């Protein structure tokens, strides 16, 4: 069973640039969630994708957008990067959006905006 | 709205002793799940234990147990026989009918030799 994988592991960008982070969900999981974790804080929910559609969004501006593909992998796109976007971005998958079981997390992408 | 509160920013415990990490939650949904995750300095989120709102008994997983007090809306994690490798951040989380999972601010546990 393949777990959740994220790429890249680390990334450095300049303020104003755009970034794309990628996530492959665990085998058999059709729901993907994205979280932002700033240093010293808990993960903050960005949004969730189920069968290629956004289903639930946290308190993040529209410059945070995403996609889910037919194979359930997902991308997180952030436009017009700001210094405060520096964080660990975590992707998590679950069997489906209706279950209340645990999320399975990838190892994250650490984004630094300078 | 969901809310998870962890009031202990940091905790210390002696190796081989037990420690309790506190968590309270707030939801109006009758059906929900409560979770604890461990996050070492490497950043990965490791699932430890799950408690369903309708479960009659407290969940246990090896050295981890969840002290679930539904009326008080608390879901404390108990780690027995602490080990040096238990030093990490611990997050309490909840998933209700909104389906997304929300996390508390975390507790940094340090196990002393």
PDB file of C-alpha atoms in Angstrom:
ATOM      1  CA  UNK A   1       0.000   0.000   0.000  1.00  0.00           C
ATOM      2  CA  UNK A   2       1.510   3.294  -1.138  1.00  0.00           C
ATOM      3  CA  UNK A   3       1.209   6.157   1.324  1.00  0.00           C
ATOM      4  CA  UNK A   4       0.674   9.851   0.650  1.00  0.00           C
ATOM      5  CA  UNK A   5       3.572  11.412  -1.200  1.00  0.00           C
ATOM      6  CA  UNK A   6       4.278  15.108  -1.662  1.00  0.00           C
ATOM      7  CA  UNK A   7       6.675  16.982  -3.884  1.00  0.00           C
ATOM      8  CA  UNK A   8       8.877  18.866  -3.657  1.00  0.00           C
ATOM      9  CA  UNK A   9      10.086  18.476  -0.072  1.00  0.00           C
ATOM     10  CA  UNK A  10      11.537  21.972   0.095  1.00  0.00           C
ATOM     11  CA  UNK A  11      11.006  25.085  -1.997  1.00  0.00           C
ATOM     12  CA  UNK A  12      12.259  28.661  -1.914  1.00  0.00           C
ATOM     13  CA  UNK A  13      10.315  31.360  -3.748  1.00  0.00           C
ATOM     14  CA  UNK A  14      10.338  35.121  -3.955  1.00  0.00           C
ATOM     15  CA  UNK A  15       7.462  37.341  -2.887  1.00  0.00           C
ATOM     16  CA  UNK A  16       4.990  37.825  -5.733  1.00  0.00           C
ATOM     17  CA  UNK A  17       5.833  34.553  -7.473  1.00  0.00           C
ATOM     18  CA  UNK A  18       3.508  31.600  -7.932  1.00  0.00           C
ATOM     19  CA  UNK A  19       4.026  28.057  -6.646  1.00  0.00           C
ATOM     20  CA  UNK A  20       2.519  24.627  -7.301  1.00  0.00           C
ATOM     21  CA  UNK A  21       2.742  21.826  -4.765  1.00  0.00           C
ATOM     22  CA  UNK A  22       1.835  18.249  -5.616  1.00  0.00           C
ATOM     23  CA  UNK A  23       0.328  15.355  -3.733  1.00  0.00           C
ATOM     24  CA  UNK A  24      -0.422  11.735  -4.549  1.00  0.00           C
ATOM     25  CA  UNK A  25      -3.086  10.243  -2.324  1.00  0.00           C
ATOM     26  CA  UNK A  26      -2.865   6.885  -0.646  1.00  0.00           C
ATOM     27  CA  UNK A  27      -4.027   3.999  -2.815  1.00  0.00           C
ATOM     28  CA  UNK A  28      -7.832   3.724  -2.788  1.00  0.00           C
ATOM     29  CA  UNK A  29      -8.393   7.165  -1.236  1.00  0.00           C
ATOM     30  CA  UNK A  30     -10.547   9.601  -3.207  1.00  0.00           C
ATOM     31  CA  UNK A  31     -10.493  12.597  -0.867  1.00  0.00           C
ATOM     32  CA  UNK A  32      -7.554  14.960  -0.459  1.00  0.00           C
ATOM     33  CA  UNK A  33      -7.179  17.791   2.047  1.00  0.00           C
ATOM     34  CA  UNK A  34      -4.537  20.499   2.201  1.00  0.00           C
ATOM     35  CA  UNK A  35      -3.250  22.178   5.345  1.00  0.00           C
ATOM     36  CA  UNK A  36      -0.903  25.057   6.070  1.00  0.00           C
ATOM     37  CA  UNK A  37       1.207  24.801   9.192  1.00  0.00           C
ATOM     38  CA  UNK A  38       3.118  27.909  10.214  1.00  0.00           C
ATOM     39  CA  UNK A  39       6.053  27.492  12.567  1.00  0.00           C
ATOM     40  CA  UNK A  40       4.922  26.671  16.094  1.00  0.00           C
ATOM     41  CA  UNK A  41       1.244  26.387  15.185  1.00  0.00           C
ATOM     42  CA  UNK A  42      -1.271  23.681  14.438  1.00  0.00           C
ATOM     43  CA  UNK A  43      -2.234  22.790  10.872  1.00  0.00           C
ATOM     44  CA  UNK A  44      -4.828  25.124   9.360  1.00  0.00           C
ATOM     45  CA  UNK A  45      -7.355  23.678   6.923  1.00  0.00           C
ATOM     46  CA  UNK A  46      -7.082  25.172   3.430  1.00  0.00           C
ATOM     47  CA  UNK A  47      -9.535  23.051   1.407  1.00  0.00           C
ATOM     48  CA  UNK A  48     -10.657  19.563   0.595  1.00  0.00           C
ATOM     49  CA  UNK A  49     -11.190  17.873  -2.766  1.00  0.00           C
ATOM     50  CA  UNK A  50     -13.533  14.984  -3.434  1.00  0.00           C
ATOM     51  CA  UNK A  51     -13.821  13.457  -6.882  1.00  0.00           C
ATOM     52  CA  UNK A  52     -12.189  16.438  -8.545  1.00  0.00           C
ATOM     53  CA  UNK A  53     -14.377  19.078  -6.908  1.00  0.00           C
ATOM     54  CA  UNK A  54     -13.611  21.400  -4.029  1.00  0.00           C
ATOM     55  CA  UNK A  55     -15.721  20.404  -1.058  1.00  0.00           C
ATOM     56  CA  UNK A  56     -15.049  22.609   1.906  1.00  0.00           C
ATOM     57  CA  UNK A  57     -12.677  25.510   2.328  1.00  0.00           C
ATOM     58  CA  UNK A  58     -11.030  27.167   5.285  1.00  0.00           C
ATOM     59  CA  UNK A  59     -10.318  30.844   5.813  1.00  0.00           C
ATOM     60  CA  UNK A  60      -7.844  31.302   2.970  1.00  0.00           C
ATOM     61  CA  UNK A  61      -7.971  33.895   0.159  1.00  0.00           C
ATOM     62  CA  UNK A  62      -8.746  32.957  -3.467  1.00  0.00           C
ATOM     63  CA  UNK A  63      -5.065  33.102  -4.418  1.00  0.00           C
ATOM     64  CA  UNK A  64      -4.936  29.657  -2.794  1.00  0.00           C
ATOM     65  CA  UNK A  65      -6.452  27.288  -5.321  1.00  0.00           C
ATOM     66  CA  UNK A  66      -6.331  23.614  -6.057  1.00  0.00           C
ATOM     67  CA  UNK A  67      -7.039  20.805  -8.431  1.00  0.00           C
ATOM     68  CA  UNK A  68      -7.767  17.125  -8.112  1.00  0.00           C
ATOM     69  CA  UNK A  69      -7.173  14.781 -11.014  1.00  0.00           C
ATOM     70  CA  UNK A  70      -9.046  11.624 -12.079  1.00  0.00           C
ATOM     71  CA  UNK A  71      -6.415   9.486 -10.337  1.00  0.00           C
ATOM     72  CA  UNK A  72      -7.172  11.497  -7.144  1.00  0.00           C
ATOM     73  CA  UNK A  73      -3.772  13.164  -7.025  1.00  0.00           C
ATOM     74  CA  UNK A  74      -3.926  16.862  -6.256  1.00  0.00           C
ATOM     75  CA  UNK A  75      -2.179  20.193  -6.650  1.00  0.00           C
ATOM     76  CA  UNK A  76      -2.134  23.259  -4.448  1.00  0.00           C
ATOM     77  CA  UNK A  77      -1.436  26.523  -6.244  1.00  0.00           C
ATOM     78  CA  UNK A  78      -0.595  29.754  -4.489  1.00  0.00           C
ATOM     79  CA  UNK A  79      -0.416  32.980  -6.495  1.00  0.00           C
ATOM     80  CA  UNK A  80       1.170  36.293  -5.550  1.00  0.00           C
ATOM     81  CA  UNK A  81       3.199  34.775  -2.741  1.00  0.00           C
ATOM     82  CA  UNK A  82       3.539  36.725   0.478  1.00  0.00           C
ATOM     83  CA  UNK A  83       6.146  36.375   3.218  1.00  0.00           C
ATOM     84  CA  UNK A  84       3.461  34.959   5.556  1.00  0.00           C
ATOM     85  CA  UNK A  85       2.908  32.076   3.156  1.00  0.00           C
ATOM     86  CA  UNK A  86       6.150  30.567   4.444  1.00  0.00           C
ATOM     87  CA  UNK A  87       5.039  27.356   6.119  1.00  0.00           C
ATOM     88  CA  UNK A  88       4.896  23.590   5.975  1.00  0.00           C
ATOM     89  CA  UNK A  89       2.146  22.517   3.567  1.00  0.00           C
ATOM     90  CA  UNK A  90       0.626  19.174   4.386  1.00  0.00           C
ATOM     91  CA  UNK A  91      -1.482  17.020   2.144  1.00  0.00           C
ATOM     92  CA  UNK A  92      -3.708  14.314   3.598  1.00  0.00           C
ATOM     93  CA  UNK A  93      -5.960  11.713   2.061  1.00  0.00           C
ATOM     94  CA  UNK A  94      -8.886   9.689   3.327  1.00  0.00           C
ATOM     95  CA  UNK A  95     -10.974   6.842   1.992  1.00  0.00           C
ATOM     96  CA  UNK A  96     -13.867   9.152   1.181  1.00  0.00           C
ATOM     97  CA  UNK A  97     -15.221  12.447   2.420  1.00  0.00           C
ATOM     98  CA  UNK A  98     -18.081  10.864   4.352  1.00  0.00           C
ATOM     99  CA  UNK A  99     -16.066   8.747   6.731  1.00  0.00           C
ATOM    100  CA  UNK A 100     -14.895  10.096  10.061  1.00  0.00           C
ATOM    101  CA  UNK A 101     -11.728   8.056  10.199  1.00  0.00           C
ATOM    102  CA  UNK A 102      -8.195   9.444  10.365  1.00  0.00           C
ATOM    103  CA  UNK A 103      -6.491  11.436   7.661  1.00  0.00           C
ATOM    104  CA  UNK A 104      -3.274   9.997   6.316  1.00  0.00           C
ATOM    105  CA  UNK A 105      -0.625  12.665   5.878  1.00  0.00           C
ATOM    106  CA  UNK A 106       2.322  13.083   3.593  1.00  0.00           C
ATOM    107  CA  UNK A 107       5.643  14.394   4.861  1.00  0.00           C
ATOM    108  CA  UNK A 108       4.863  17.912   3.691  1.00  0.00           C
ATOM    109  CA  UNK A 109       6.454  20.578   1.537  1.00  0.00           C
ATOM    110  CA  UNK A 110       8.369  23.268   3.362  1.00  0.00           C
ATOM    111  CA  UNK A 111       7.898  26.556   1.506  1.00  0.00           C
ATOM    112  CA  UNK A 112      10.074  29.562   2.215  1.00  0.00           C
ATOM    113  CA  UNK A 113       9.113  32.920   0.712  1.00  0.00           C
ATOM    114  CA  UNK A 114      11.833  35.567   0.692  1.00  0.00           C
TER     115      UNK A 114
ATOM    116  CA  UNK B   1     -17.999  26.176  14.202  1.00  0.00           C
ATOM    117  CA  UNK B   2     -15.530  23.565  15.238  1.00  0.00           C
ATOM    118  CA  UNK B   3     -13.030  24.489  17.889  1.00  0.00           C
ATOM    119  CA  UNK B   4     -10.241  22.485  19.448  1.00  0.00           C
ATOM    120  CA  UNK B   5      -8.418  23.782  22.514  1.00  0.00           C
ATOM    121  CA  UNK B   6      -5.121  22.534  23.861  1.00  0.00           C
ATOM    122  CA  UNK B   7      -4.184  24.597  26.890  1.00  0.00           C
ATOM    123  CA  UNK B   8      -0.699  23.163  27.515  1.00  0.00           C
ATOM    124  CA  UNK B   9       1.895  24.703  25.179  1.00  0.00           C
ATOM    125  CA  UNK B  10       4.593  22.508  26.720  1.00  0.00           C
ATOM    126  CA  UNK B  11       4.803  19.522  29.041  1.00  0.00           C
ATOM    127  CA  UNK B  12       7.696  17.679  30.654  1.00  0.00           C
ATOM    128  CA  UNK B  13       7.647  14.076  31.850  1.00  0.00           C
ATOM    129  CA  UNK B  14      10.234  11.772  33.314  1.00  0.00           C
ATOM    130  CA  UNK B  15      11.104   8.700  31.296  1.00  0.00           C
ATOM    131  CA  UNK B  16       8.912   5.703  32.223  1.00  0.00           C
ATOM    132  CA  UNK B  17       6.276   7.926  33.836  1.00  0.00           C
ATOM    133  CA  UNK B  18       2.761   8.535  32.483  1.00  0.00           C
ATOM    134  CA  UNK B  19       1.625  11.894  31.113  1.00  0.00           C
ATOM    135  CA  UNK B  20      -1.765  13.372  30.215  1.00  0.00           C
ATOM    136  CA  UNK B  21      -2.177  15.885  27.403  1.00  0.00           C
ATOM    137  CA  UNK B  22      -5.377  17.910  27.586  1.00  0.00           C
ATOM    138  CA  UNK B  23      -7.855  18.601  24.810  1.00  0.00           C
ATOM    139  CA  UNK B  24     -11.324  20.118  24.795  1.00  0.00           C
ATOM    140  CA  UNK B  25     -13.538  20.499  21.778  1.00  0.00           C
ATOM    141  CA  UNK B  26     -16.713  22.193  20.705  1.00  0.00           C
ATOM    142  CA  UNK B  27     -19.227  20.995  18.149  1.00  0.00           C
ATOM    143  CA  UNK B  28     -22.990  20.946  17.788  1.00  0.00           C
ATOM    144  CA  UNK B  29     -22.967  17.749  15.713  1.00  0.00           C
ATOM    145  CA  UNK B  30     -23.945  14.549  17.539  1.00  0.00           C
ATOM    146  CA  UNK B  31     -21.640  12.480  15.338  1.00  0.00           C
ATOM    147  CA  UNK B  32     -17.936  13.268  15.307  1.00  0.00           C
ATOM    148  CA  UNK B  33     -14.514  11.721  15.560  1.00  0.00           C
ATOM    149  CA  UNK B  34     -11.640  12.759  17.791  1.00  0.00           C
ATOM    150  CA  UNK B  35      -8.001  12.122  16.934  1.00  0.00           C
ATOM    151  CA  UNK B  36      -4.518  12.540  18.279  1.00  0.00           C
ATOM    152  CA  UNK B  37      -1.484  12.970  16.060  1.00  0.00           C
ATOM    153  CA  UNK B  38       2.212  13.064  16.875  1.00  0.00           C
ATOM    154  CA  UNK B  39       4.537  15.330  14.925  1.00  0.00           C
ATOM    155  CA  UNK B  40       8.285  14.792  15.434  1.00  0.00           C
ATOM    156  CA  UNK B  41      10.747  17.468  14.398  1.00  0.00           C
ATOM    157  CA  UNK B  42      10.892  15.864  10.953  1.00  0.00           C
ATOM    158  CA  UNK B  43       7.387  17.229  10.312  1.00  0.00           C
ATOM    159  CA  UNK B  44       5.441  14.095   9.486  1.00  0.00           C
ATOM    160  CA  UNK B  45       2.018  13.741  11.117  1.00  0.00           C
ATOM    161  CA  UNK B  46       1.649  10.333  12.721  1.00  0.00           C
ATOM    162  CA  UNK B  47      -1.855   9.133  13.598  1.00  0.00           C
ATOM    163  CA  UNK B  48      -1.989   7.751  17.140  1.00  0.00           C
ATOM    164  CA  UNK B  49      -5.548   7.105  18.252  1.00  0.00           C
ATOM    165  CA  UNK B  50      -9.215   7.640  17.338  1.00  0.00           C
ATOM    166  CA  UNK B  51     -12.373   7.985  19.418  1.00  0.00           C
ATOM    167  CA  UNK B  52     -15.856   8.068  17.898  1.00  0.00           C
ATOM    168  CA  UNK B  53     -18.539  10.112  19.604  1.00  0.00           C
ATOM    169  CA  UNK B  54     -20.782   7.070  19.963  1.00  0.00           C
ATOM    170  CA  UNK B  55     -18.080   4.770  21.284  1.00  0.00           C
ATOM    171  CA  UNK B  56     -18.975   3.541  24.749  1.00  0.00           C
ATOM    172  CA  UNK B  57     -15.441   2.720  25.794  1.00  0.00           C
ATOM    173  CA  UNK B  58     -12.281   4.800  25.806  1.00  0.00           C
ATOM    174  CA  UNK B  59      -9.968   4.029  22.919  1.00  0.00           C
ATOM    175  CA  UNK B  60      -6.606   2.411  23.576  1.00  0.00           C
ATOM    176  CA  UNK B  61      -3.660   1.735  21.268  1.00  0.00           C
ATOM    177  CA  UNK B  62      -0.659   0.224  22.976  1.00  0.00           C
ATOM    178  CA  UNK B  63       0.771   2.845  25.350  1.00  0.00           C
ATOM    179  CA  UNK B  64      -1.772   5.430  24.202  1.00  0.00           C
ATOM    180  CA  UNK B  65      -5.250   5.792  25.642  1.00  0.00           C
ATOM    181  CA  UNK B  66      -7.869   8.450  25.186  1.00  0.00           C
ATOM    182  CA  UNK B  67      -9.782   9.661  28.233  1.00  0.00           C
ATOM    183  CA  UNK B  68     -13.096  10.597  26.604  1.00  0.00           C
ATOM    184  CA  UNK B  69     -15.521  12.610  28.725  1.00  0.00           C
ATOM    185  CA  UNK B  70     -18.372  13.438  26.384  1.00  0.00           C
ATOM    186  CA  UNK B  71     -20.411  15.635  28.737  1.00  0.00           C
ATOM    187  CA  UNK B  72     -17.347  17.767  29.436  1.00  0.00           C
ATOM    188  CA  UNK B  73     -16.303  17.696  25.760  1.00  0.00           C
ATOM    189  CA  UNK B  74     -12.818  16.598  26.618  1.00  0.00           C
ATOM    190  CA  UNK B  75     -10.575  14.040  24.926  1.00  0.00           C
ATOM    191  CA  UNK B  76      -7.305  13.835  26.826  1.00  0.00           C
ATOM    192  CA  UNK B  77      -4.439  11.677  25.604  1.00  0.00           C
ATOM    193  CA  UNK B  78      -2.665   9.516  28.161  1.00  0.00           C
ATOM    194  CA  UNK B  79       0.777   8.167  27.324  1.00  0.00           C
ATOM    195  CA  UNK B  80       1.961   5.485  29.703  1.00  0.00           C
ATOM    196  CA  UNK B  81       5.584   4.491  30.334  1.00  0.00           C
ATOM    197  CA  UNK B  82       7.018   7.484  28.449  1.00  0.00           C
ATOM    198  CA  UNK B  83      10.026   6.909  26.222  1.00  0.00           C
ATOM    199  CA  UNK B  84      12.620   9.367  24.949  1.00  0.00           C
ATOM    200  CA  UNK B  85      11.219   8.870  21.450  1.00  0.00           C
ATOM    201  CA  UNK B  86       7.870  10.253  22.603  1.00  0.00           C
ATOM    202  CA  UNK B  87       9.353  13.772  22.625  1.00  0.00           C
ATOM    203  CA  UNK B  88       7.412  15.608  19.905  1.00  0.00           C
ATOM    204  CA  UNK B  89       4.482  17.912  19.224  1.00  0.00           C
ATOM    205  CA  UNK B  90       1.074  16.374  19.884  1.00  0.00           C
ATOM    206  CA  UNK B  91      -2.078  17.602  18.182  1.00  0.00           C
ATOM    207  CA  UNK B  92      -5.680  16.942  19.068  1.00  0.00           C
ATOM    208  CA  UNK B  93      -8.107  17.073  16.140  1.00  0.00           C
ATOM    209  CA  UNK B  94     -11.786  16.611  15.385  1.00  0.00           C
ATOM    210  CA  UNK B  95     -13.801  15.667  12.351  1.00  0.00           C
ATOM    211  CA  UNK B  96     -17.576  16.198  12.430  1.00  0.00           C
ATOM    212  CA  UNK B  97     -20.289  16.452   9.800  1.00  0.00           C
ATOM    213  CA  UNK B  98     -18.367  19.205   8.051  1.00  0.00           C
ATOM    214  CA  UNK B  99     -15.984  16.344   7.164  1.00  0.00           C
ATOM    215  CA  UNK B 100     -12.846  18.457   7.287  1.00  0.00           C
ATOM    216  CA  UNK B 101     -10.473  17.880  10.192  1.00  0.00           C
ATOM    217  CA  UNK B 102      -9.577  20.770  12.482  1.00  0.00           C
ATOM    218  CA  UNK B 103      -6.583  20.825  14.794  1.00  0.00           C
ATOM    219  CA  UNK B 104      -5.648  22.377  18.104  1.00  0.00           C
ATOM    220  CA  UNK B 105      -2.534  24.468  18.608  1.00  0.00           C
ATOM    221  CA  UNK B 106      -0.589  21.502  19.934  1.00  0.00           C
ATOM    222  CA  UNK B 107       1.425  20.540  23.014  1.00  0.00           C
ATOM    223  CA  UNK B 108       5.179  20.068  22.929  1.00  0.00           C
ATOM    224  CA  UNK B 109       6.086  17.051  25.044  1.00  0.00           C
ATOM    225  CA  UNK B 110       9.633  16.617  26.307  1.00  0.00           C
ATOM    226  CA  UNK B 111      10.621  13.341  27.932  1.00  0.00           C
ATOM    227  CA  UNK B 112      13.516  13.672  30.367  1.00  0.00           C
ATOM    228  CA  UNK B 113      15.974  10.799  30.903  1.00  0.00           C
TER     229      UNK B 113
END
